[in-house]
PDB file of C-alpha atoms in Angstrom:
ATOM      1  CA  UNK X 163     102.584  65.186 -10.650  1.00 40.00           C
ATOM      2  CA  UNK X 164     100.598  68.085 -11.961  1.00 42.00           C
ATOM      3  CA  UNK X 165     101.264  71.509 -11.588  1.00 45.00           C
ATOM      4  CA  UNK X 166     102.732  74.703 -14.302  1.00 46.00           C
ATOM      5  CA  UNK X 167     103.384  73.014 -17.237  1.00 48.00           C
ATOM      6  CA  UNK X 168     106.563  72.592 -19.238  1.00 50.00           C
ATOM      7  CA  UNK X 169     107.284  73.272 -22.460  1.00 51.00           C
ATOM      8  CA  UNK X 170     110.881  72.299 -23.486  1.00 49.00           C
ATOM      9  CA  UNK X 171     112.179  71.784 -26.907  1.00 52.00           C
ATOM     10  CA  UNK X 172     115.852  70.590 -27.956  1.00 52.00           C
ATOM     11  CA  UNK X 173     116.870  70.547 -31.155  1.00 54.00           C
ATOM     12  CA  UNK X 174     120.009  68.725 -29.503  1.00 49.00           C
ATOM     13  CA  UNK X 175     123.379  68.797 -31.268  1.00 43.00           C
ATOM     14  CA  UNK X 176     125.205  66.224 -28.803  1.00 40.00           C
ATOM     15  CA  UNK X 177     128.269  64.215 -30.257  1.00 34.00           C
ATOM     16  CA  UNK X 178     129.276  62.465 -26.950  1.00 32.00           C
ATOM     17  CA  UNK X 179      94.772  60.472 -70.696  1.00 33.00           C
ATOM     18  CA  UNK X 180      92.841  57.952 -68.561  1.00 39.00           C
ATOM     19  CA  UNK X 181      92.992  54.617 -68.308  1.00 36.00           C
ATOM     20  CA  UNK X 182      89.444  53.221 -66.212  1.00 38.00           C
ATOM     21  CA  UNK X 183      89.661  50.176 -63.916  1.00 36.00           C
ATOM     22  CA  UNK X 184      86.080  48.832 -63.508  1.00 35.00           C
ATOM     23  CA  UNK X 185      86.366  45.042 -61.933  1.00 36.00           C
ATOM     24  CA  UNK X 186      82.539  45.723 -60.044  1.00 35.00           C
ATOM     25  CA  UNK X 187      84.391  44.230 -56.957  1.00 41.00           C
ATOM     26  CA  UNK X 188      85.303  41.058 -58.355  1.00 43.00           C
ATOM     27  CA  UNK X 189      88.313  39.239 -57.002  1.00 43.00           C
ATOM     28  CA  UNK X 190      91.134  40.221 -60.180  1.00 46.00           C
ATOM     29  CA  UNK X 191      94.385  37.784 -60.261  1.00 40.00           C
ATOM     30  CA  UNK X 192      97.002  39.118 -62.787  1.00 42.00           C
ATOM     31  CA  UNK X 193      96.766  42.604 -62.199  1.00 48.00           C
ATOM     32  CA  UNK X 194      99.756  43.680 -63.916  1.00 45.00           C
ATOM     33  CA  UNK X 195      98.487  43.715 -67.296  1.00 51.00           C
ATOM     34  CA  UNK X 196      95.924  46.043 -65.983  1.00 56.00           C
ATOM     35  CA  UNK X 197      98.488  48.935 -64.128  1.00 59.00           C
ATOM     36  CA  UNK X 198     100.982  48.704 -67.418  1.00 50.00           C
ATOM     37  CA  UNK X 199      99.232  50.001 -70.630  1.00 49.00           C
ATOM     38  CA  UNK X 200     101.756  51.985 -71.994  1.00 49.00           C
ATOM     39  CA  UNK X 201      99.647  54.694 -73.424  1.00 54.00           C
ATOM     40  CA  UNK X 202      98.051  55.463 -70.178  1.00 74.00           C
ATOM     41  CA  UNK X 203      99.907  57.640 -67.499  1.00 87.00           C
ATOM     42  CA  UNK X 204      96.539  58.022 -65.630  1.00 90.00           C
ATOM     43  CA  UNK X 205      94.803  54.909 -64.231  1.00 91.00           C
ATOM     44  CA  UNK X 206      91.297  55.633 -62.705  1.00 91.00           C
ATOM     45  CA  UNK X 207      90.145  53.326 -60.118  1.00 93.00           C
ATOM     46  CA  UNK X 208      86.428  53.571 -59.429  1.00 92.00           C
ATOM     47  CA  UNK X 209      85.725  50.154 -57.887  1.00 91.00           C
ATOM     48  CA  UNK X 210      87.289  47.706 -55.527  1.00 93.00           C
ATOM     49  CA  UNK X 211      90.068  45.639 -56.893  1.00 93.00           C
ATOM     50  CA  UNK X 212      91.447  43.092 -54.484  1.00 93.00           C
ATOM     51  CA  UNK X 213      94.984  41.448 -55.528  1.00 93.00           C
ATOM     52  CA  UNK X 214      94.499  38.656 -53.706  1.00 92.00           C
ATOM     53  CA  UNK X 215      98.012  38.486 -52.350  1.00 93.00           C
ATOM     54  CA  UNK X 216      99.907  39.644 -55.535  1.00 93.00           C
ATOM     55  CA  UNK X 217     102.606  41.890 -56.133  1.00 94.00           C
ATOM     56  CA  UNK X 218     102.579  45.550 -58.629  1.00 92.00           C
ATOM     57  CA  UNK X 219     104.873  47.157 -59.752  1.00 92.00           C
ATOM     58  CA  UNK X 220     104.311  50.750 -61.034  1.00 93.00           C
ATOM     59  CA  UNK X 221     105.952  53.295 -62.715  1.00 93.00           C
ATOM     60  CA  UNK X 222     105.575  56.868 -63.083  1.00 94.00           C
ATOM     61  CA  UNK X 223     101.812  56.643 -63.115  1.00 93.00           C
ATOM     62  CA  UNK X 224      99.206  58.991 -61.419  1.00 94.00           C
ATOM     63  CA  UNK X 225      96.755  56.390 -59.444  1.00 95.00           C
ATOM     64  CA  UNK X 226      92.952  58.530 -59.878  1.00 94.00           C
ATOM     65  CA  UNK X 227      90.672  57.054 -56.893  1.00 95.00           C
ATOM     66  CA  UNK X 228      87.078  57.720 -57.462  1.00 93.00           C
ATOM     67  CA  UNK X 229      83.292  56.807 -56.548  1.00 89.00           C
ATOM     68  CA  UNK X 230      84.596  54.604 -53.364  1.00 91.00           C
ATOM     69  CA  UNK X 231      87.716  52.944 -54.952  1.00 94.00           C
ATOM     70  CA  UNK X 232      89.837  50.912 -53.097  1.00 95.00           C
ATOM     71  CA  UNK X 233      92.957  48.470 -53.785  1.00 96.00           C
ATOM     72  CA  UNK X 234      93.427  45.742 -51.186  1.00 95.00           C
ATOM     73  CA  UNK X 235      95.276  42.881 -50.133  1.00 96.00           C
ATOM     74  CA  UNK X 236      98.633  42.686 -51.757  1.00 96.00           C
ATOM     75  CA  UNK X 237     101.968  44.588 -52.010  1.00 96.00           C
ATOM     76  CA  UNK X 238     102.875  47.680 -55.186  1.00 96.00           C
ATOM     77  CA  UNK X 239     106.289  48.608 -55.854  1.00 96.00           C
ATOM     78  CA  UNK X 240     106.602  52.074 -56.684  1.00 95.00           C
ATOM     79  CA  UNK X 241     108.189  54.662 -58.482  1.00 96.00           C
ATOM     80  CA  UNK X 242     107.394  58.537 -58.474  1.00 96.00           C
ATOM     81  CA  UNK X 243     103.786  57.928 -58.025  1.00 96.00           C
ATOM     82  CA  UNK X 244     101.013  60.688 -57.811  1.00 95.00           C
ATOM     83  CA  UNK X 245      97.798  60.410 -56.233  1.00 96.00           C
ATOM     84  CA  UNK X 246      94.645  62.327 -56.337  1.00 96.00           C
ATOM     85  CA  UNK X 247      92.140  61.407 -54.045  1.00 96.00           C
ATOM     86  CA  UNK X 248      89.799  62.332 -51.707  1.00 95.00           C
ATOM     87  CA  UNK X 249      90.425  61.963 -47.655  1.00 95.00           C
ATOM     88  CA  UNK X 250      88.939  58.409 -47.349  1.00 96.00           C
ATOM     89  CA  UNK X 251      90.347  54.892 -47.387  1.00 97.00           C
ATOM     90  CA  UNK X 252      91.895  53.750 -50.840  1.00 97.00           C
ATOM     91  CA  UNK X 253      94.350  51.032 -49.587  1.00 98.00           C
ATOM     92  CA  UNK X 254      93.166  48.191 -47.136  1.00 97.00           C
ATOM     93  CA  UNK X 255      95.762  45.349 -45.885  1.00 97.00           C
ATOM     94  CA  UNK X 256      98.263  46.688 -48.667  1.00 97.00           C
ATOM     95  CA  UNK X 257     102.035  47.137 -48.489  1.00 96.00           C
ATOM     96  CA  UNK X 258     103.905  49.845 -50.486  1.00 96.00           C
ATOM     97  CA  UNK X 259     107.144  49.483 -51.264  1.00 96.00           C
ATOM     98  CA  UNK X 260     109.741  51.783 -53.432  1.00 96.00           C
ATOM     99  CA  UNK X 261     110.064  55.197 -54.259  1.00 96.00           C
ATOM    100  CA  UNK X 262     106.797  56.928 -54.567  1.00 96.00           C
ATOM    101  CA  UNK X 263     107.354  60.201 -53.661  1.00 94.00           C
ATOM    102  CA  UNK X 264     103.723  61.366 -53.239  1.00 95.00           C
ATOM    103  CA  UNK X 265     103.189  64.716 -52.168  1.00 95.00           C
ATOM    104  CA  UNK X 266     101.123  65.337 -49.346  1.00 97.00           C
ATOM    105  CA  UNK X 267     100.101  61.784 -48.748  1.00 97.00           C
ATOM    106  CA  UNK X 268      96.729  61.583 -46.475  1.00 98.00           C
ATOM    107  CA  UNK X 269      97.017  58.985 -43.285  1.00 98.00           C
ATOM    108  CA  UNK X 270      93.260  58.799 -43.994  1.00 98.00           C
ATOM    109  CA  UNK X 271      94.272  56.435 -47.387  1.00 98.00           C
ATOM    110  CA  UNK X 272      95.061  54.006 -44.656  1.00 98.00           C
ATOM    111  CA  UNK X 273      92.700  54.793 -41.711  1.00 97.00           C
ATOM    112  CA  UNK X 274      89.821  56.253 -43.064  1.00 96.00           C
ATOM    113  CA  UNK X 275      88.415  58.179 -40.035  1.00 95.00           C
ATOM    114  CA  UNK X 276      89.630  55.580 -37.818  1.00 96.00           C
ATOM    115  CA  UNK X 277      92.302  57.373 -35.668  1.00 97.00           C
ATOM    116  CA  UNK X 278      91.751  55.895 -32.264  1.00 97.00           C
ATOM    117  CA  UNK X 279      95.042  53.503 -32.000  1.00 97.00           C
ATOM    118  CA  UNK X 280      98.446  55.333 -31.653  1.00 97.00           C
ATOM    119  CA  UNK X 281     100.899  52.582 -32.576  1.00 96.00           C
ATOM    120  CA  UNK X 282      98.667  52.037 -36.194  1.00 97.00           C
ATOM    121  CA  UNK X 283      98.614  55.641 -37.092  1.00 97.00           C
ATOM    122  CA  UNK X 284     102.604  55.698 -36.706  1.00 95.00           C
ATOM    123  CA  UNK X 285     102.832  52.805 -38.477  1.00 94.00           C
ATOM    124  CA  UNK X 286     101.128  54.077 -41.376  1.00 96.00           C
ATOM    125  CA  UNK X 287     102.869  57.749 -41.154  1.00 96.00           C
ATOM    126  CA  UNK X 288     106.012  55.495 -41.247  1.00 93.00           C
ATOM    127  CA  UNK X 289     104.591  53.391 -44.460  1.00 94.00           C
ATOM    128  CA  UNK X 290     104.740  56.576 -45.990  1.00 96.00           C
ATOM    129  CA  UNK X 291     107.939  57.852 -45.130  1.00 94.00           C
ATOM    130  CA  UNK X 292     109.375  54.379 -46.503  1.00 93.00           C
ATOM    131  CA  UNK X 293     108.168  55.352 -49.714  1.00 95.00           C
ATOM    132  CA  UNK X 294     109.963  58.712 -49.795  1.00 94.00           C
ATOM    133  CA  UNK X 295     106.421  60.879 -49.437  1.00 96.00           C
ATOM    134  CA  UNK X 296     105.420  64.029 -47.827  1.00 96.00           C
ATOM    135  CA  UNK X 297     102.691  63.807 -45.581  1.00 98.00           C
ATOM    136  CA  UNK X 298      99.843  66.340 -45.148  1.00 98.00           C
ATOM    137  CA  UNK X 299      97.980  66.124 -41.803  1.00 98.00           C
ATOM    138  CA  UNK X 300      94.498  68.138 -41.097  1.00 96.00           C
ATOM    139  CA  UNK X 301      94.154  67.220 -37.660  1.00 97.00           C
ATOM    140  CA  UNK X 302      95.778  65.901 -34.021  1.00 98.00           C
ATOM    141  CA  UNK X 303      96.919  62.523 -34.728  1.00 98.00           C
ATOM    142  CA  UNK X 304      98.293  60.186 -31.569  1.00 98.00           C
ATOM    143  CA  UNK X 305     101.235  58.299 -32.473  1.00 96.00           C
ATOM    144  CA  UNK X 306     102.702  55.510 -30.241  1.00 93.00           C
ATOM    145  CA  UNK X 307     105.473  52.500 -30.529  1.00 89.00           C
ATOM    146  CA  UNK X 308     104.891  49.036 -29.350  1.00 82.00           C
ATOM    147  CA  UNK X 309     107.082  50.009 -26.399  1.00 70.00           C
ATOM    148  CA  UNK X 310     109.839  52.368 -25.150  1.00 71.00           C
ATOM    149  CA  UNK X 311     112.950  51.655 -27.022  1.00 66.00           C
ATOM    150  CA  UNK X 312     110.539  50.840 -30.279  1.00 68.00           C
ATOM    151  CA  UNK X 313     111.690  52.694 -33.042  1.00 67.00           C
ATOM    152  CA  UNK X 314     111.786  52.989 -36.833  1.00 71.00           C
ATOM    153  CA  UNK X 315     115.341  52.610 -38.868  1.00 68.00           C
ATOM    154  CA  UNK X 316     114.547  53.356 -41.939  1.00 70.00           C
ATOM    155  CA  UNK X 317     116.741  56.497 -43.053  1.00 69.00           C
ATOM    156  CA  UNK X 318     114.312  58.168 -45.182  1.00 84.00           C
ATOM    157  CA  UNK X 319     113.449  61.986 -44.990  1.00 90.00           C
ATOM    158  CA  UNK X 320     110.907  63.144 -42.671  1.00 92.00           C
ATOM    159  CA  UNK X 321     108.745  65.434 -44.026  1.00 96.00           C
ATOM    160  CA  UNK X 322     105.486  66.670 -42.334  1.00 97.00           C
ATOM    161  CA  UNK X 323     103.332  69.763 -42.429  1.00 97.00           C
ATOM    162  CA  UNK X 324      99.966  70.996 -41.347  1.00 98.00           C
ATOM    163  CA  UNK X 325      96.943  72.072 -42.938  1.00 97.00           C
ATOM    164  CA  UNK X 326      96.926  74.787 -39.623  1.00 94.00           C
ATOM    165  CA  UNK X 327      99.075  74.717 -36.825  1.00 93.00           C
ATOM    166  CA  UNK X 328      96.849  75.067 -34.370  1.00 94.00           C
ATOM    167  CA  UNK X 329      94.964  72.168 -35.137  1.00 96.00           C
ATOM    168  CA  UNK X 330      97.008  70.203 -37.102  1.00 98.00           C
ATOM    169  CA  UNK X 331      99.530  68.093 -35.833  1.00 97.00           C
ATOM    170  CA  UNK X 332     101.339  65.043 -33.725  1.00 97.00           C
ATOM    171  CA  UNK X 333     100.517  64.059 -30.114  1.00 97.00           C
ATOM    172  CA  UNK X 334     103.458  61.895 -28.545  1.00 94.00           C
ATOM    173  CA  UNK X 335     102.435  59.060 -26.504  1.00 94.00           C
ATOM    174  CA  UNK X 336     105.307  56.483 -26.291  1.00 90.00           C
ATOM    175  CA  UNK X 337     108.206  58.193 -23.824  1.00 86.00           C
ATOM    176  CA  UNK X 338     111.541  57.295 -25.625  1.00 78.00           C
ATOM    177  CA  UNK X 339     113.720  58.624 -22.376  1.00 68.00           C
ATOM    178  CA  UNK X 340     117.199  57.896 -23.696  1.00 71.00           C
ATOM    179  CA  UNK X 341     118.593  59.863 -26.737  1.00 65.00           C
ATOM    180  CA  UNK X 342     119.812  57.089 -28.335  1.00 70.00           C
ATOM    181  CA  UNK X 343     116.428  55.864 -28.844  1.00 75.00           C
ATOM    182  CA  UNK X 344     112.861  57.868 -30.736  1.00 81.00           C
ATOM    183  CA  UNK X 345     110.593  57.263 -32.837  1.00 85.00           C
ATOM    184  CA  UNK X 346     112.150  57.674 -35.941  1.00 85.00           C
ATOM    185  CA  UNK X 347     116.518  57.005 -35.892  1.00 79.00           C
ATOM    186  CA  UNK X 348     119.325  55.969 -38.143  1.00 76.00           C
ATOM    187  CA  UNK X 349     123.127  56.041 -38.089  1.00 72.00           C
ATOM    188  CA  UNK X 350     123.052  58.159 -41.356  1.00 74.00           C
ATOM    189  CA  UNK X 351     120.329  60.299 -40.331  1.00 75.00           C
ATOM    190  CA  UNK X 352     118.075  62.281 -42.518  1.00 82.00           C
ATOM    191  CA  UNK X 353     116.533  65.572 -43.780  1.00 88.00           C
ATOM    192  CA  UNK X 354     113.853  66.949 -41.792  1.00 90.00           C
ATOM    193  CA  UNK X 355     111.380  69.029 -42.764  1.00 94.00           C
ATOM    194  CA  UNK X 356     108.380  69.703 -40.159  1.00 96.00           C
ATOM    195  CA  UNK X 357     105.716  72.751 -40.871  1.00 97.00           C
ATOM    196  CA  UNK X 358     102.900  74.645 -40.038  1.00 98.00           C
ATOM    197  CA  UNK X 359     102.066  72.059 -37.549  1.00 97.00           C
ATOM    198  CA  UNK X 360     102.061  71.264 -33.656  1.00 96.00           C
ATOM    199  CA  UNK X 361     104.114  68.525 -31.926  1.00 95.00           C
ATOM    200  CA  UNK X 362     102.900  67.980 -29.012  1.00 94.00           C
ATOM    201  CA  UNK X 363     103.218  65.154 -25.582  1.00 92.00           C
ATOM    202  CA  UNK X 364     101.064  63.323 -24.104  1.00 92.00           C
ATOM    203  CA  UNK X 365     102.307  64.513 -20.534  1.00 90.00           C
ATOM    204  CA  UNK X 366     101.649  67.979 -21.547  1.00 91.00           C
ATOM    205  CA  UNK X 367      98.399  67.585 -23.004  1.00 91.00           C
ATOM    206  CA  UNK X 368      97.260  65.626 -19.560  1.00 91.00           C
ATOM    207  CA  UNK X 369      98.918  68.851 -17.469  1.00 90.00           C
ATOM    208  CA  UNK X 370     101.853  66.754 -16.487  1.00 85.00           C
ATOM    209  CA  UNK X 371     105.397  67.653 -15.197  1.00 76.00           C
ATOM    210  CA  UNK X 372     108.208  66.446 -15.580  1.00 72.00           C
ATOM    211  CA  UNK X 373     111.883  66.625 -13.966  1.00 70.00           C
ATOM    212  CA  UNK X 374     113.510  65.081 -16.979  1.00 65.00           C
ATOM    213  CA  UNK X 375     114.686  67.687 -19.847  1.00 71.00           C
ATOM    214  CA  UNK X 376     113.672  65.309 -22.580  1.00 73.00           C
ATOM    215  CA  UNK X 377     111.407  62.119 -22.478  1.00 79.00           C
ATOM    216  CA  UNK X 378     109.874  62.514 -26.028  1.00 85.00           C
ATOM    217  CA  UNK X 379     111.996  62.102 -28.540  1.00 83.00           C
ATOM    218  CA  UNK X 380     110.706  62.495 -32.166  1.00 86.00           C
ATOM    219  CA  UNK X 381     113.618  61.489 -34.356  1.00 82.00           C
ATOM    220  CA  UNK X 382     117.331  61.145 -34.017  1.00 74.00           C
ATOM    221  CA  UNK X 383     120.675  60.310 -35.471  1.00 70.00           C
ATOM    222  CA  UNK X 384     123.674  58.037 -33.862  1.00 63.00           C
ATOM    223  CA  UNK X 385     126.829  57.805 -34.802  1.00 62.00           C
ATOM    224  CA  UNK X 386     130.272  57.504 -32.886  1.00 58.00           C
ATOM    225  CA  UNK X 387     133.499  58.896 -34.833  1.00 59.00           C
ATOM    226  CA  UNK X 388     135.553  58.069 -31.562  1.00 57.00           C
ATOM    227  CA  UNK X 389     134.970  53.822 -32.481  1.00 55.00           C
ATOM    228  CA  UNK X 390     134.642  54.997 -36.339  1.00 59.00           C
ATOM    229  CA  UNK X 391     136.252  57.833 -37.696  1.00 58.00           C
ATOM    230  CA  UNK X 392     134.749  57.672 -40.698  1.00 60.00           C
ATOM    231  CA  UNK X 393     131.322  57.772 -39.709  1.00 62.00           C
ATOM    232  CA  UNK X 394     129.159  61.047 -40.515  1.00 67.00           C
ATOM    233  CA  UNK X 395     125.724  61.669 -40.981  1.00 71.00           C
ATOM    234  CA  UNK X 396     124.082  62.321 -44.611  1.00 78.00           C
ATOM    235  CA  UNK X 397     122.142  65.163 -43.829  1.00 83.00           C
ATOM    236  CA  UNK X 398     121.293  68.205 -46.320  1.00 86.00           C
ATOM    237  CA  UNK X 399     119.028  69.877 -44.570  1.00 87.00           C
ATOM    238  CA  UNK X 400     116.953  70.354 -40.698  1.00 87.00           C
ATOM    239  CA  UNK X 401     113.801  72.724 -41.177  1.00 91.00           C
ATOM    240  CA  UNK X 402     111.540  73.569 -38.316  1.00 93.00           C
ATOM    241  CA  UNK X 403     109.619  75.894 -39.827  1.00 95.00           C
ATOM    242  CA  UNK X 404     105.875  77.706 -37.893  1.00 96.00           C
ATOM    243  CA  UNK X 405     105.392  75.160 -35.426  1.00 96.00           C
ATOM    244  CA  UNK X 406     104.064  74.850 -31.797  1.00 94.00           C
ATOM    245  CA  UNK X 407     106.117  72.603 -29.703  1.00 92.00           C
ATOM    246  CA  UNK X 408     104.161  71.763 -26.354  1.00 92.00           C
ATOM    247  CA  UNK X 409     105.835  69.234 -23.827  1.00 89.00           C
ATOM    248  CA  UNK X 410     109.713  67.978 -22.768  1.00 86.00           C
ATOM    249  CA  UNK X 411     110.425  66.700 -27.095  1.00 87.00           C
ATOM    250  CA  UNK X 412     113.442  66.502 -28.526  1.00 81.00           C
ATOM    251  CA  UNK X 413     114.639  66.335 -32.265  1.00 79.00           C
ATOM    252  CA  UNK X 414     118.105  64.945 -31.579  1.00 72.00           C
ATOM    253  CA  UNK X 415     121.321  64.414 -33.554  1.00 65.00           C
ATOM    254  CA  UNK X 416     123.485  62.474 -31.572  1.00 57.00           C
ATOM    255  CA  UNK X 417     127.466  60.976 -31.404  1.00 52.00           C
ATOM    256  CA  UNK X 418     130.037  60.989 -29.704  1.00 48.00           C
ATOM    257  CA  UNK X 419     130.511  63.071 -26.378  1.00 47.00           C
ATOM    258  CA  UNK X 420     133.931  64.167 -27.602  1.00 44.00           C
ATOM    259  CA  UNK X 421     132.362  65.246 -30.644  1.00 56.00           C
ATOM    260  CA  UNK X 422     130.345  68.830 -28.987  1.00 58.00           C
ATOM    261  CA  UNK X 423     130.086  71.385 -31.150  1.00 65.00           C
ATOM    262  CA  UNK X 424     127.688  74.145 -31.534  1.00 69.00           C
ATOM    263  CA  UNK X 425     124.709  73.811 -34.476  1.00 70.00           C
ATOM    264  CA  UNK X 426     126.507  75.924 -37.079  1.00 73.00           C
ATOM    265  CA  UNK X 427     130.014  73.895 -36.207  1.00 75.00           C
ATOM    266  CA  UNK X 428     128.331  70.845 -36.957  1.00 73.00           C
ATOM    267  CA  UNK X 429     126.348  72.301 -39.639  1.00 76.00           C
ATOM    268  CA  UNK X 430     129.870  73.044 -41.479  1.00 79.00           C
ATOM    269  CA  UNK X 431     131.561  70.017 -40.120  1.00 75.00           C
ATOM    270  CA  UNK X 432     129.100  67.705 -42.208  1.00 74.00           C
ATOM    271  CA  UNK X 433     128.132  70.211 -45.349  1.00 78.00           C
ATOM    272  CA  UNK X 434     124.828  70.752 -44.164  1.00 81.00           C
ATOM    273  CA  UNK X 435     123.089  73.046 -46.610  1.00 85.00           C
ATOM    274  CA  UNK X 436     120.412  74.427 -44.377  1.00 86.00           C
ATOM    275  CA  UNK X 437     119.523  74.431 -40.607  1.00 82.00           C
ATOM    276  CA  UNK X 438     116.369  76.517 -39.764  1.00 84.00           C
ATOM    277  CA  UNK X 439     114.390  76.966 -36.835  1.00 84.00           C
ATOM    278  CA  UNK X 440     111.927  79.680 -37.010  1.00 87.00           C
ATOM    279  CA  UNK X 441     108.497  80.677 -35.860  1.00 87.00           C
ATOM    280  CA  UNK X 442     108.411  78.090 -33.272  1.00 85.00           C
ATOM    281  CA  UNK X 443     106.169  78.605 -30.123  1.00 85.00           C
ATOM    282  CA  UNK X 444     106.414  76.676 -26.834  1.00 79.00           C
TER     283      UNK X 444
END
């Protein structure tokens, strides 16, 4: 139904030197010998290597993309991994795995300027929070699940920010109606850090109403200490920092019903170093 438009936002508290790689696209086999010289912290990739279904496993390395390089088909493992390169495609049918920890990871090292299906651009935003990375966005991206109730359980912190907050952001387009559900959950929970950036739903975009307080929700934890009285989330921190939020969203942590309390009760309650909200427009 159109009409004024709604802009509601919970943040719901509810406990009811260089080393050159030069393979002049040729298929390589064997590729480890070629990420592990141990006197080279920088390996420069400048043409296409294809690892023709094998598996790398990298450590502390900084991975140098230039003059159109790309690494395809196959899987690399991980650990505290720096990138520089610029906002085109570098990876292509490629799984990453570990602990990177990339800062300000680029969905355009996936997509290149291909942005046109929702449930592939979450897909890689979630590849990257898998791999414990931040995650820079310079534009509106659509993000979508396969279907309502989709979700990803992964556990690992979610942190996002924007180039500019006014064009920079995430556009909801699955509905996740029941809290229990989002886009991104687990028992455990995790940090959150969103900034500079504008989350945004598709029913508000398209000058929809709604009579439902939340339909979108972004992330979420569960847990029940009624059935388990041990169970507590692992949270350390919740920052919503300089962000629009346009449309019925909701960034949720949920349990049990007899478990209300107010943010700074449950902040205490589970040794939460820091909860912000600030600057937020809706």
């Amino acid at each position: 139904m159109m009409g004024k438009v709604h802009h509601i936002f919970f943040l719901i508290i509810l406990f009811s030197t260089a080393f050159h790689i030069s393979c002049a696209k040729k298929n390589i086999t064997n590729n480890n010998g070629l990420f592990h010289h141990r006197n080279n912290d920088t390996i420069v990739i400048n043409q296409v290597i294809n690892l023709e279904g094998n598996l790398i496993t990298l450590k502390n390395k900084k991975l140098l993309f230039l003059n159109e390089g790309l690494i395809k088909n196959g899987k690399i493992i991980g650990e505290n991994i720096s990138i520089s390169a610029p906002e085109t495609k570098i990876f292509e049918n490629l799984t990453l795995e570990g602990d990177w920890k990339i800062q300000n990871a680029k969905l355009e090292w996936f997509l290149g300027n291909d942005f046109k299906n929702p449930v592939k651009n979450f897909s890689v935003l979630n590849q990257f929070v898998k791999i414990k990375s931040s995650i820079l966005l310079n534009k509106m991206v659509s993000i979508g699940l396969l279907h309502e109730g989709d979700y990803s359980n992964e556990g690992r912190d979610i942190v996002i920010k924007g180039v500019n907050k006014e064009n920079s952001g995430l556009l909801l387009t699955t509905k996740n109606t029941n809290q229990f559900f989002s886009y991104f959950r687990a028992p455990s929970g995790y940090n959150v850090s969103l900034k500079n950036l504008t989350l945004m739903s598709k029913d508000y975009k398209d000058g929809l109403t709604s009579d439902n307080i939340s339909e979108y929700y972004f992330s979420g934890t569960y847990f029940q200490n009624q059935f388990n009285p041990q169970a507590k989330p692992s949270i350390d921190s919740i920052i919503i920092e300089n962000c629009n939020i346009f449309g019925n969203i909701a960034i949720s942590f949920n349990g049990a019903h007899s478990d209300n309390q107010t943010i700074n009760e449950f902040g205490a309650r589970n040794k939460i170093s820091k909860i912000l909200c600030s600057k937020l427009s809706f």
